[in-house]
CSV table of C-alpha atoms in Angstrom, one decimal:
chain,number,residue,atom,x,y,z
P,817,MET,CA,-2.8,-13.1,23.0
P,818,LYS,CA,-0.6,-15.4,21.1
P,819,SER,CA,0.9,-13.9,18.0
P,820,ALA,CA,-0.6,-15.0,14.6
P,821,GLY,CA,2.8,-16.7,13.7
P,822,ARG,CA,2.7,-18.8,16.9
P,823,ILE,CA,-0.9,-19.8,16.3
P,824,ILE,CA,-0.3,-20.8,12.7
P,825,ALA,CA,2.9,-22.5,13.6
P,826,ALA,CA,1.1,-24.6,16.2
P,827,ALA,CA,-1.6,-25.4,13.6
P,828,LEU,CA,1.1,-26.5,11.2
P,829,LEU,CA,2.6,-29.0,13.8
P,830,ALA,CA,-1.0,-30.4,14.5
P,831,ALA,CA,-2.0,-30.5,10.9
P,832,THR,CA,-3.8,-33.6,9.7
P,833,PRO,CA,-4.4,-34.9,6.2
P,834,ALA,CA,-8.0,-33.5,6.4
P,835,LEU,CA,-6.6,-30.0,6.5
P,836,ALA,CA,-5.1,-30.4,3.1
P,837,GLN,CA,-8.1,-31.7,1.4
P,838,PRO,CA,-9.9,-29.5,-1.2
P,839,SER,CA,-12.8,-27.4,0.3
P,840,GLY,CA,-14.9,-24.4,-0.5
P,841,THR,CA,-12.6,-22.2,1.7
P,842,LEU,CA,-9.7,-20.3,0.0
P,843,ARG,CA,-7.0,-19.8,2.7
P,844,ILE,CA,-4.6,-16.9,2.1
P,845,GLY,CA,-1.4,-16.1,4.1
P,846,LEU,CA,-0.9,-12.4,4.5
P,847,ALA,CA,2.4,-10.9,5.4
P,848,SER,CA,0.8,-8.7,8.1
P,849,ASP,CA,-2.5,-8.0,9.8
P,850,ILE,CA,-4.7,-5.2,8.4
P,851,ASP,CA,-5.1,-1.9,10.0
P,852,THR,CA,-8.8,-1.3,9.2
P,853,LEU,CA,-11.6,-2.5,7.0
P,854,ASP,CA,-12.7,1.0,6.3
P,855,PRO,CA,-11.5,2.0,2.7
P,856,VAL,CA,-11.4,5.7,3.6
P,857,LEU,CA,-9.0,5.0,6.6
P,858,SER,CA,-7.0,2.0,5.3
P,859,ASN,CA,-3.3,2.4,4.9
P,860,THR,CA,-1.8,-1.0,4.5
P,861,ILE,CA,-1.2,-3.4,1.6
P,862,ALA,CA,-2.8,-6.2,3.5
P,863,GLY,CA,-5.9,-4.0,4.0
P,864,ARG,CA,-6.0,-3.2,0.2
P,865,SER,CA,-6.1,-7.0,-0.7
P,866,VAL,CA,-8.9,-7.7,1.8
P,867,LEU,CA,-10.9,-4.7,0.8
P,868,THR,CA,-10.6,-5.5,-2.8
P,869,ALA,CA,-12.5,-8.7,-2.1
P,870,LEU,CA,-15.0,-6.9,0.0
P,871,CYS,CA,-15.6,-3.5,-1.8
P,872,ASP,CA,-16.0,-3.0,-5.4
P,873,LYS,CA,-14.2,0.0,-6.9
P,874,LEU,CA,-15.6,2.2,-9.7
P,875,LEU,CA,-12.7,1.0,-11.9
P,876,ASP,CA,-9.8,-1.4,-11.8
P,877,VAL,CA,-6.6,-2.2,-13.7
P,878,ASP,CA,-5.7,-5.2,-15.6
P,879,GLN,CA,-2.3,-7.1,-15.9
P,880,ASN,CA,-1.2,-4.4,-18.4
P,881,LEU,CA,-2.3,-1.6,-16.2
P,882,ASN,CA,-5.2,-0.6,-18.5
P,883,PHE,CA,-8.3,0.7,-16.7
P,884,VAL,CA,-11.2,-1.7,-16.9
P,885,PRO,CA,-14.8,-1.3,-15.6
P,886,ARG,CA,-16.1,-2.3,-12.3
P,887,LEU,CA,-19.0,-0.4,-10.8
P,888,ALA,CA,-18.7,2.2,-13.5
P,889,GLU,CA,-19.3,0.4,-16.8
P,890,SER,CA,-18.0,3.4,-18.8
P,891,TRP,CA,-16.6,6.9,-18.3
P,892,ALA,CA,-16.0,10.0,-20.3
P,893,TRP,CA,-13.9,13.3,-19.8
P,894,SER,CA,-15.2,16.6,-21.0
P,895,GLU,CA,-13.1,18.5,-23.5
P,896,ASP,CA,-11.4,20.6,-20.9
P,897,ARG,CA,-10.8,17.6,-18.6
P,898,ARG,CA,-12.6,19.5,-15.7
P,899,ALA,CA,-15.5,17.0,-15.6
P,900,LEU,CA,-15.6,13.2,-15.5
P,901,THR,CA,-18.9,11.4,-16.2
P,902,LEU,CA,-19.4,7.9,-14.8
P,903,THR,CA,-22.0,5.6,-16.0
P,904,LEU,CA,-22.7,2.9,-13.5
P,905,ARG,CA,-23.5,-0.7,-14.0
P,906,ALA,CA,-27.2,-1.7,-13.8
P,907,GLY,CA,-28.3,-4.1,-11.0
P,908,ALA,CA,-25.4,-3.9,-8.7
P,909,THR,CA,-26.3,-4.2,-5.0
P,910,PHE,CA,-24.6,-3.9,-1.6
P,911,HIS,CA,-24.4,-6.9,0.6
P,912,ASP,CA,-27.3,-5.5,2.6
P,913,GLY,CA,-29.5,-5.5,-0.5
P,914,THR,CA,-29.6,-1.8,-1.1
P,915,PRO,CA,-28.8,-0.5,-4.6
P,916,VAL,CA,-25.4,0.7,-5.8
P,917,ASP,CA,-26.6,3.9,-7.4
P,918,ALA,CA,-25.3,7.3,-8.2
P,919,GLU,CA,-26.4,8.6,-4.7
P,920,ALA,CA,-24.3,5.9,-3.1
P,921,VAL,CA,-21.3,6.9,-5.2
P,922,ARG,CA,-21.7,10.6,-4.2
P,923,PHE,CA,-22.0,9.5,-0.6
P,924,SER,CA,-18.9,7.5,-0.6
P,925,LEU,CA,-16.7,10.0,-2.5
P,926,THR,CA,-18.0,12.9,-0.2
P,927,ARG,CA,-17.0,10.8,2.9
P,928,ALA,CA,-13.5,10.1,1.4
P,929,ALA,CA,-13.0,13.7,0.7
P,930,THR,CA,-14.3,15.2,4.0
P,931,LEU,CA,-13.9,12.9,6.8
P,932,PRO,CA,-11.1,14.5,8.9
P,933,SER,CA,-9.2,11.2,9.4
P,934,SER,CA,-9.5,10.2,5.7
P,935,ARG,CA,-6.4,8.8,4.0
P,936,ARG,CA,-8.1,9.5,0.6
P,937,ARG,CA,-8.5,13.4,0.9
P,938,SER,CA,-5.5,14.3,-1.0
P,939,GLU,CA,-6.1,11.6,-3.6
P,940,ILE,CA,-9.3,13.3,-4.8
P,941,ALA,CA,-8.7,16.8,-3.8
P,942,GLU,CA,-9.6,18.1,-7.2
P,943,ILE,CA,-13.2,17.0,-7.0
P,944,ALA,CA,-15.0,20.2,-6.4
P,945,ALA,CA,-18.6,19.0,-6.8
P,946,ILE,CA,-20.4,15.7,-7.3
P,947,GLU,CA,-23.5,15.8,-9.4
P,948,VAL,CA,-26.1,13.0,-9.8
P,949,THR,CA,-27.9,13.5,-13.1
P,950,HIS,CA,-29.5,10.0,-13.3
P,951,PRO,CA,-29.7,7.1,-10.9
P,952,ARG,CA,-26.9,5.5,-12.9
P,953,THR,CA,-24.9,8.7,-13.8
P,954,VAL,CA,-22.4,10.7,-11.7
P,955,VAL,CA,-20.6,13.8,-12.9
P,956,LEU,CA,-17.4,14.7,-11.0
P,957,ARG,CA,-16.7,18.5,-11.5
P,958,LEU,CA,-13.1,19.3,-10.9
P,959,SER,CA,-11.4,22.5,-9.8
P,960,ALA,CA,-8.5,21.6,-12.1
P,961,PRO,CA,-7.6,18.8,-14.5
P,962,SER,CA,-6.5,15.7,-12.6
P,963,ALA,CA,-4.3,13.2,-14.5
P,964,PRO,CA,-4.2,10.6,-11.7
P,965,LEU,CA,-8.0,10.7,-11.0
P,966,LEU,CA,-8.8,7.5,-12.8
P,967,ALA,CA,-6.0,5.7,-11.0
P,968,GLN,CA,-7.4,6.9,-7.6
P,969,LEU,CA,-10.9,5.6,-8.6
P,970,ALA,CA,-9.3,2.3,-9.4
P,971,ASP,CA,-8.2,2.1,-5.7
P,972,ARG,CA,-9.6,2.7,-2.3
P,973,ALA,CA,-10.8,6.2,-3.0
P,974,GLY,CA,-13.1,4.5,-5.6
P,975,MET,CA,-14.5,1.9,-3.3
P,976,VAL,CA,-18.2,2.4,-2.7
P,977,MET,CA,-19.7,1.7,0.6
P,978,SER,CA,-23.4,1.2,1.7
P,979,PRO,CA,-24.7,4.6,2.9
P,980,THR,CA,-27.3,2.8,5.0
P,981,ALA,CA,-24.5,0.7,6.7
P,982,VAL,CA,-22.3,3.7,7.3
P,983,GLN,CA,-25.1,5.9,8.7
P,984,VAL,CA,-26.1,3.1,11.1
P,985,ALA,CA,-22.5,2.0,12.2
P,986,GLY,CA,-20.8,5.4,12.2
P,987,ASN,CA,-17.3,5.2,13.4
P,988,ASP,CA,-17.9,1.4,13.9
P,989,PHE,CA,-18.3,0.7,10.2
P,990,ALA,CA,-15.0,-1.2,9.9
P,991,ARG,CA,-16.2,-3.8,12.5
P,992,ALA,CA,-18.7,-5.2,10.0
P,993,PRO,CA,-18.2,-3.4,6.6
P,994,ILE,CA,-20.9,-3.5,4.0
P,995,CYS,CA,-19.9,-2.9,0.4
P,996,SER,CA,-20.6,-4.6,-2.9
P,997,GLY,CA,-17.7,-6.8,-3.6
P,998,PRO,CA,-17.6,-10.5,-4.6
P,999,PHE,CA,-17.3,-11.4,-1.0
P,1000,ALA,CA,-19.1,-10.2,2.1
P,1001,PHE,CA,-17.8,-9.9,5.6
P,1002,ALA,CA,-18.2,-12.8,8.0
P,1003,ALA,CA,-15.9,-12.4,10.9
P,1004,GLN,CA,-12.6,-11.0,12.1
P,1005,VAL,CA,-10.3,-12.1,14.9
P,1006,PRO,CA,-7.4,-9.5,15.1
P,1007,GLN,CA,-4.0,-10.9,14.4
P,1008,GLU,CA,-5.6,-14.3,13.6
P,1009,ARG,CA,-8.0,-14.2,10.7
P,1010,ILE,CA,-10.5,-12.3,8.6
P,1011,ASP,CA,-13.3,-14.5,7.2
P,1012,LEU,CA,-15.4,-13.6,4.1
P,1013,ARG,CA,-18.3,-15.4,2.4
P,1014,ARG,CA,-19.3,-15.5,-1.2
P,1015,PHE,CA,-21.9,-12.8,-2.1
P,1016,PRO,CA,-24.4,-14.6,-4.5
P,1017,GLY,CA,-25.9,-11.2,-5.5
P,1018,HIS,CA,-22.7,-9.9,-7.0
P,1019,TRP,CA,-23.0,-8.7,-10.6
P,1020,ASN,CA,-20.1,-11.0,-11.5
P,1021,ALA,CA,-21.0,-14.0,-9.3
P,1022,ALA,CA,-20.3,-16.4,-12.1
P,1023,GLU,CA,-16.7,-15.7,-11.7
P,1024,VAL,CA,-16.7,-16.1,-7.9
P,1025,LYS,CA,-15.7,-19.8,-7.6
P,1026,VAL,CA,-15.1,-20.3,-3.9
P,1027,GLU,CA,-17.6,-20.2,-1.1
P,1028,ASN,CA,-15.4,-18.7,1.5
P,1029,VAL,CA,-12.1,-16.9,2.0
P,1030,SER,CA,-10.0,-16.8,5.1
P,1031,PHE,CA,-7.2,-14.2,5.3
P,1032,ARG,CA,-4.6,-15.3,7.9
P,1033,PRO,CA,-2.0,-12.8,9.0
P,1034,ILE,CA,1.5,-14.6,9.4
P,1035,PRO,CA,4.4,-12.0,9.5
P,1036,ASP,CA,7.0,-14.8,9.2
P,1037,SER,CA,7.5,-15.6,5.5
P,1038,THR,CA,9.1,-19.0,6.5
P,1039,VAL,CA,6.0,-19.9,8.5
P,1040,ARG,CA,3.7,-18.9,5.7
P,1041,VAL,CA,5.5,-21.0,3.2
P,1042,LEU,CA,5.6,-24.0,5.6
P,1043,ASN,CA,1.9,-23.7,6.0
P,1044,LEU,CA,1.5,-23.6,2.3
P,1045,ARG,CA,3.6,-26.8,1.9
P,1046,SER,CA,1.6,-28.6,4.5
P,1047,GLY,CA,-1.7,-27.7,2.9
P,1048,THR,CA,-2.8,-25.4,5.7
P,1049,LEU,CA,-2.8,-22.4,3.2
P,1050,ASP,CA,-3.7,-22.4,-0.4
P,1051,LEU,CA,-2.0,-19.1,-1.4
P,1052,VAL,CA,0.6,-16.8,0.2
P,1053,GLU,CA,1.8,-13.3,-0.7
P,1054,ARG,CA,5.1,-11.5,-0.3
P,1055,VAL,CA,7.3,-14.5,-0.5
P,1056,ALA,CA,10.8,-13.8,0.9
P,1057,ALA,CA,13.6,-13.7,-1.8
P,1058,ASN,CA,15.4,-16.7,-0.3
P,1059,ASP,CA,12.3,-18.8,-0.7
P,1060,VAL,CA,11.9,-18.2,-4.4
P,1061,ALA,CA,14.5,-20.8,-5.7
P,1062,PRO,CA,13.1,-23.7,-3.6
P,1063,LEU,CA,9.5,-22.8,-4.5
P,1064,ARG,CA,10.3,-22.8,-8.2
P,1065,ARG,CA,11.8,-26.3,-7.8
P,1066,ASP,CA,8.8,-27.6,-5.8
P,1067,THR,CA,6.5,-29.5,-8.2
P,1068,ARG,CA,3.6,-29.4,-5.6
P,1069,LEU,CA,3.4,-25.6,-5.6
P,1070,ARG,CA,3.3,-22.8,-8.1
P,1071,TYR,CA,5.2,-19.5,-8.0
P,1072,ALA,CA,4.1,-16.2,-9.5
P,1073,GLU,CA,5.6,-12.7,-9.6
P,1074,ALA,CA,5.1,-9.2,-10.9
P,1075,ARG,CA,7.3,-6.2,-11.1
P,1076,GLY,CA,6.1,-3.6,-8.6
P,1077,PHE,CA,6.3,0.2,-8.5
P,1078,GLY,CA,6.2,0.9,-4.7
P,1079,PHE,CA,9.0,1.5,-2.3
P,1080,THR,CA,10.4,0.8,1.1
P,1081,SER,CA,11.5,3.9,2.9
P,1082,ILE,CA,12.4,5.6,6.3
P,1083,ILE,CA,9.9,8.3,7.3
P,1084,ALA,CA,11.7,11.0,9.4
P,1085,ASN,CA,9.4,12.9,11.7
P,1086,VAL,CA,10.3,16.5,10.9
P,1087,GLY,CA,7.2,18.3,12.1
P,1088,ASN,CA,4.6,15.9,13.5
P,1089,GLY,CA,4.3,16.6,17.2
P,1090,ALA,CA,6.6,16.5,20.1
P,1091,ARG,CA,8.6,13.5,18.7
P,1092,ALA,CA,9.9,15.6,15.9
P,1093,GLN,CA,11.7,18.0,18.4
P,1094,ASN,CA,15.0,16.5,18.3
P,1095,PRO,CA,18.2,16.9,16.2
P,1096,PHE,CA,17.3,14.2,13.8
P,1097,GLY,CA,13.9,15.8,13.1
P,1098,GLN,CA,15.0,19.4,13.0
P,1099,ASP,CA,18.4,19.2,11.2
P,1100,ALA,CA,18.5,17.9,7.7
P,1101,ARG,CA,22.3,17.4,7.9
P,1102,LEU,CA,21.7,14.5,10.3
P,1103,ARG,CA,19.3,12.9,7.9
P,1104,GLN,CA,21.6,13.5,5.0
P,1105,ALA,CA,24.4,11.9,7.1
P,1106,PHE,CA,22.2,8.8,7.8
P,1107,ASP,CA,21.6,8.5,4.1
P,1108,LEU,CA,25.2,8.7,3.1
P,1109,ALA,CA,26.0,5.9,5.6
P,1110,LEU,CA,23.7,3.5,3.8
P,1111,ASP,CA,24.7,1.1,1.1
P,1112,ARG,CA,21.5,0.2,-0.7
P,1113,GLU,CA,23.1,-2.3,-3.0
P,1114,ALA,CA,24.5,-4.2,-0.1
P,1115,LEU,CA,21.2,-3.9,1.8
P,1116,ASN,CA,19.4,-5.4,-1.3
P,1117,GLN,CA,21.9,-8.3,-1.5
P,1118,VAL,CA,21.9,-9.2,2.2
P,1119,VAL,CA,18.2,-8.9,2.9
P,1120,PHE,CA,16.7,-9.6,-0.5
P,1121,GLU,CA,19.4,-11.6,-2.3
P,1122,GLY,CA,19.4,-9.0,-5.0
P,1123,ALA,CA,15.7,-9.6,-5.9
P,1124,ASN,CA,14.7,-5.9,-5.4
P,1125,THR,CA,15.8,-2.7,-7.0
P,1126,PRO,CA,17.8,-0.2,-4.7
P,1127,GLY,CA,16.5,3.3,-5.2
P,1128,ASN,CA,16.6,6.8,-3.7
P,1129,GLN,CA,13.4,8.2,-5.2
P,1130,PRO,CA,9.7,7.4,-4.9
P,1131,ILE,CA,9.7,6.3,-8.6
P,1132,PRO,CA,11.8,3.3,-9.6
P,1133,PRO,CA,14.6,3.6,-12.2
P,1134,GLY,CA,13.4,2.9,-15.7
P,1135,SER,CA,10.1,4.8,-15.2
P,1136,PRO,CA,9.7,7.8,-17.5
P,1137,PHE,CA,8.8,9.7,-14.3
P,1138,TYR,CA,12.2,8.9,-12.7
P,1139,ALA,CA,14.4,11.9,-12.2
P,1140,PRO,CA,17.8,11.1,-13.6
P,1141,SER,CA,19.3,14.3,-12.3
P,1142,PHE,CA,19.2,12.9,-8.8
P,1143,PRO,CA,21.1,9.7,-9.0
P,1144,MET,CA,21.6,7.3,-6.2
P,1145,ALA,CA,24.9,8.4,-4.3
P,1146,PRO,CA,27.3,5.8,-3.3
P,1147,ARG,CA,28.0,5.2,0.5
P,1148,ASP,CA,30.3,7.8,1.9
P,1149,VAL,CA,30.9,7.4,5.6
P,1150,ALA,CA,33.5,10.1,5.7
P,1151,ALA,CA,31.2,12.6,4.4
P,1152,ALA,CA,28.5,11.4,6.8
P,1153,ARG,CA,30.9,12.0,9.7
P,1154,ARG,CA,31.7,15.5,8.4
P,1155,LEU,CA,28.0,16.4,8.3
P,1156,LEU,CA,27.5,15.2,11.8
P,1157,ALA,CA,30.5,17.1,13.0
P,1158,GLU,CA,29.3,20.2,11.3
P,1159,ALA,CA,25.8,19.8,12.9
P,1160,GLY,CA,27.6,19.5,16.4
P,1161,GLN,CA,26.1,15.9,16.7
P,1162,PRO,CA,28.9,13.4,16.3
P,1163,SER,CA,27.0,10.6,18.0
P,1164,PRO,CA,23.3,11.2,17.5
P,1165,GLN,CA,20.8,8.6,18.9
P,1166,VAL,CA,17.9,7.8,16.6
P,1167,THR,CA,15.0,5.5,17.5
P,1168,MET,CA,13.4,3.8,14.5
P,1169,LEU,CA,10.0,2.2,14.6
P,1170,VAL,CA,9.9,-1.1,12.6
P,1171,PRO,CA,7.0,-3.5,11.8
P,1172,ASN,CA,7.3,-7.0,13.2
P,1173,ILE,CA,8.0,-8.5,9.8
P,1174,PRO,CA,11.2,-10.6,9.4
P,1175,GLU,CA,12.5,-8.8,6.3
P,1176,PHE,CA,11.9,-5.4,7.9
P,1177,ARG,CA,13.6,-6.4,11.2
P,1178,GLN,CA,16.5,-7.7,9.1
P,1179,MET,CA,16.7,-4.4,7.1
P,1180,ALA,CA,16.8,-2.5,10.2
P,1181,GLU,CA,19.5,-4.5,11.8
P,1182,VAL,CA,21.7,-4.2,8.7
P,1183,MET,CA,21.1,-0.5,8.6
P,1184,GLN,CA,21.9,-0.3,12.3
P,1185,ALA,CA,25.5,-1.7,11.6
P,1186,MET,CA,25.9,0.6,8.5
P,1187,VAL,CA,25.1,3.9,10.2
P,1188,ARG,CA,27.1,3.0,13.4
P,1189,ASP,CA,30.2,3.4,11.2
P,1190,ALA,CA,29.2,7.1,10.8
P,1191,GLY,CA,28.6,7.6,14.5
P,1192,PHE,CA,24.8,7.0,14.8
P,1193,ASP,CA,23.3,5.1,17.7
P,1194,LEU,CA,20.3,3.6,16.0
P,1195,ARG,CA,17.7,2.0,18.4
P,1196,ILE,CA,15.2,-0.4,16.9
P,1197,GLU,CA,11.7,-0.4,18.1
P,1198,VAL,CA,9.7,-3.4,16.8
P,1199,ARG,CA,5.9,-3.3,16.9
P,1200,GLU,CA,3.1,-5.3,15.2
P,1201,LEU,CA,2.2,-3.5,12.0
P,1202,ALA,CA,-1.3,-2.3,13.0
P,1203,THR,CA,0.2,-0.8,16.3
P,1204,ALA,CA,3.1,0.8,14.4
P,1205,ALA,CA,0.6,2.3,11.9
P,1206,GLY,CA,-1.3,3.8,14.7
P,1207,MET,CA,1.7,5.4,16.2
P,1208,MET,CA,2.6,6.8,12.8
P,1209,ASN,CA,-0.8,8.3,12.4
P,1210,ARG,CA,-0.4,10.0,15.9
P,1211,GLY,CA,3.1,11.3,15.2
P,1212,ASP,CA,4.5,9.0,17.9
P,1213,PHE,CA,7.7,8.2,16.2
P,1214,GLN,CA,11.1,9.6,15.4
P,1215,ALA,CA,11.8,7.4,12.4
P,1216,PHE,CA,9.7,4.8,10.8
P,1217,LEU,CA,10.8,2.0,8.4
P,1218,ILE,CA,7.8,1.2,6.3
P,1219,GLY,CA,6.8,0.0,2.8
P,1220,TRP,CA,4.4,1.6,0.3
P,1221,SER,CA,2.8,-0.8,-2.3
P,1222,GLY,CA,2.8,1.7,-5.1
P,1223,ARG,CA,0.3,3.1,-7.4
P,1224,VAL,CA,-0.4,2.9,-11.1
P,1225,ASP,CA,-0.1,6.6,-11.5
P,1226,PRO,CA,3.1,8.2,-10.3
P,1227,ASP,CA,1.1,10.9,-8.5
P,1228,GLY,CA,0.0,8.1,-5.9
P,1229,ASN,CA,3.7,7.6,-5.1
P,1230,ILE,CA,4.6,11.2,-4.6
P,1231,PHE,CA,1.8,13.6,-3.9
P,1232,ALA,CA,0.3,12.4,-0.7
P,1233,PHE,CA,3.8,12.0,0.9
P,1234,ASN,CA,5.3,15.4,-0.1
P,1235,HIS,CA,2.4,17.9,-0.3
P,1236,CYS,CA,1.7,20.0,2.7
P,1237,ARG,CA,-1.8,18.7,2.8
P,1238,GLY,CA,-1.0,15.2,1.7
P,1239,ALA,CA,-3.1,12.5,3.7
P,1240,ASN,CA,0.0,10.3,3.9
P,1241,ASN,CA,2.5,13.1,4.7
P,1242,ASP,CA,3.3,11.6,8.1
P,1243,SER,CA,6.6,13.4,8.4
P,1244,LYS,CA,4.8,16.7,8.0
P,1245,PHE,CA,7.3,18.1,5.6
P,1246,CYS,CA,5.9,21.2,4.0
P,1247,ASP,CA,7.2,23.4,1.2
P,1248,PRO,CA,4.9,25.6,-0.9
P,1249,ARG,CA,7.3,25.3,-3.9
P,1250,VAL,CA,6.9,21.5,-3.8
P,1251,ASP,CA,3.1,21.9,-3.5
P,1252,ALA,CA,3.0,24.1,-6.7
P,1253,SER,CA,5.0,21.6,-8.7
P,1254,LEU,CA,2.9,18.6,-7.6
P,1255,GLU,CA,-0.3,20.4,-8.4
P,1256,ALA,CA,1.0,21.4,-11.8
P,1257,ALA,CA,1.9,17.6,-12.5
P,1258,ARG,CA,-1.7,16.6,-11.6
P,1259,ALA,CA,-3.1,19.2,-13.9
P,1260,SER,CA,-1.0,18.2,-16.9
P,1261,VAL,CA,-1.9,15.3,-19.2
P,1262,GLU,CA,1.4,15.3,-21.1
P,1263,PRO,CA,3.9,12.7,-19.5
P,1264,ALA,CA,7.0,14.7,-20.4
P,1265,GLU,CA,5.5,17.9,-18.8
P,1266,ARG,CA,4.5,15.8,-15.6
P,1267,ALA,CA,8.0,14.5,-15.4
P,1268,ARG,CA,9.5,17.9,-15.5
P,1269,HIS,CA,7.2,19.0,-12.6
P,1270,TYR,CA,8.0,15.9,-10.6
P,1271,ALA,CA,11.8,16.6,-11.1
P,1272,THR,CA,11.2,20.2,-9.7
P,1273,ALA,CA,9.4,18.9,-6.7
P,1274,LEU,CA,11.9,16.1,-6.0
P,1275,GLY,CA,14.8,18.7,-6.4
P,1276,ILE,CA,13.4,20.4,-3.3
P,1277,ALA,CA,12.1,17.5,-1.3
P,1278,LEU,CA,14.8,14.8,-1.7
P,1279,PRO,CA,17.6,17.0,-0.1
P,1280,ASP,CA,15.5,17.4,3.0
P,1281,ARG,CA,15.5,13.6,3.5
P,1282,HIS,CA,12.2,13.7,5.3
P,1283,ARG,CA,11.9,10.4,3.5
P,1284,ILE,CA,14.9,8.1,2.8
P,1285,TYR,CA,14.1,5.7,0.1
P,1286,LEU,CA,15.8,2.4,0.1
P,1287,VAL,CA,14.5,-0.2,-2.3
P,1288,HIS,CA,11.7,-0.9,-4.9
P,1289,GLU,CA,10.2,-4.4,-4.2
P,1290,GLY,CA,8.6,-6.8,-6.7
P,1291,TRP,CA,5.6,-8.9,-5.8
P,1292,ARG,CA,6.2,-12.7,-5.0
P,1293,PHE,CA,3.4,-15.1,-4.5
P,1294,ALA,CA,3.1,-18.9,-4.2
P,1295,HIS,CA,0.1,-21.2,-4.3
P,1296,ALA,CA,-0.9,-24.8,-4.2
P,1297,THR,CA,-1.3,-26.7,-7.5
P,1298,ARG,CA,-4.9,-27.3,-6.6
P,1299,LEU,CA,-5.5,-23.6,-7.0
P,1300,SER,CA,-6.0,-22.2,-10.6
P,1301,GLY,CA,-6.9,-18.9,-12.0
P,1302,PHE,CA,-4.5,-16.7,-9.8
P,1303,ARG,CA,-2.7,-13.8,-11.6
P,1304,ALA,CA,0.0,-11.6,-10.1
P,1305,LEU,CA,-0.5,-7.9,-10.9
P,1306,PRO,CA,2.1,-5.1,-10.6
P,1307,ASP,CA,0.1,-3.3,-7.9
P,1308,GLY,CA,0.5,-6.4,-5.7
P,1309,ILE,CA,-3.2,-6.7,-4.9
P,1310,MET,CA,-4.8,-10.2,-5.0
P,1311,ARG,CA,-7.9,-10.4,-7.2
P,1312,LEU,CA,-10.0,-13.4,-6.1
P,1313,GLU,CA,-12.6,-13.6,-8.9
P,1314,GLY,CA,-11.6,-16.5,-11.3
P,1315,ILE,CA,-9.6,-18.4,-8.7
P,1316,SER,CA,-11.0,-22.0,-8.1
P,1317,LEU,CA,-9.9,-25.0,-5.9
P,1318,ASN,CA,-9.8,-28.4,-7.3
């Protein structure tokens, strides 16, 4: 099968004026293909954007990161913050015509909490019971207070699926997902496109101003921008840093950006299957040496033209939850060599899995040269993102360069990656002391107290280097002037309501 980049590039060369004419189809260029259209299993930023159009959440966030109603029109905490009562919107329906009611919410949350392969389990682990007290009222009983719970319900954990569709489709739900979002599933051709159609029964249908949406995975940012300029696309995400200045000057296009709170990191497999049984996986000194051989500032300048923020923690500098007691160390090749000699591994070989995205390939190549100075033989294994994500899930990697789009609450950037039972703990790092601190941070509603707990957890987890944090990336978008109503949000997710084509 041809890659998406070659398919779209061919379409670009063959583009005719008719392709650039306004139509009822919004064409969006994604930086990668999705992994799955099941909200419970999804683990990619591309999947989050497509699922946000398909599946309404209980809550959402606005541009200022305030929580706003979606399927839940209101919510209230109990005095001890061990119960959250959600009042659902009247009249909302799934794409199959069945009602979005309290039982459907209970079904979806239960599935997210109990499905063995769920990526949402640790996000909502404090939900001990789900009570339906009225067709439009759900009470979530918690085992302990959970400061990040609203943020989780404003993301994939809060996406509500049609129980009827899930029960009929079973494990094949993602092939034709049925939720209650502003758009319904139409078709999917892997690595080529995902097509959605307007759902006229949506509770906010007046704000759905295009008839169809076609998401097109194009890993090469240059090709995405060329397709935008030709009129083959209307909106593109994750614009490369070196394209920003030309886009700002182009009067035929519009550029938009938002500061993000995610990160790009290297996952080291320290306990996930047979691929962890090697010196890099078993000896933290090798991972520390690898870290010391990196120059994050140079990496940011070479690959991103300085547009991103170098970092060594899951929280970006400037956040009240950043731990200043663990500053980013400067590159020290001599110290890296001493650690390798001490470990008896002066020339270790490491294979790093890398998504087939130009910026990631370039990052890998720059790091390959950097760590070679310390003695590392870094091998780069490039795979399509969906394939790489599957390998990660199976523990079939030694090291994996991957991004995390970030969450509104800091828990979403720390807990699932560092807790022993964290759903995104693909390195399989585990330390009960870290678990205790992360659980304490969840249970506290005071920001300063939460920050202290995170600092304690990071003081144990960061030296292990089971994740090596590199940069915090902002969100960069561009669109045609005929498109109006687009807003860039700090979570990097495209909201399609309000967007129109002229």
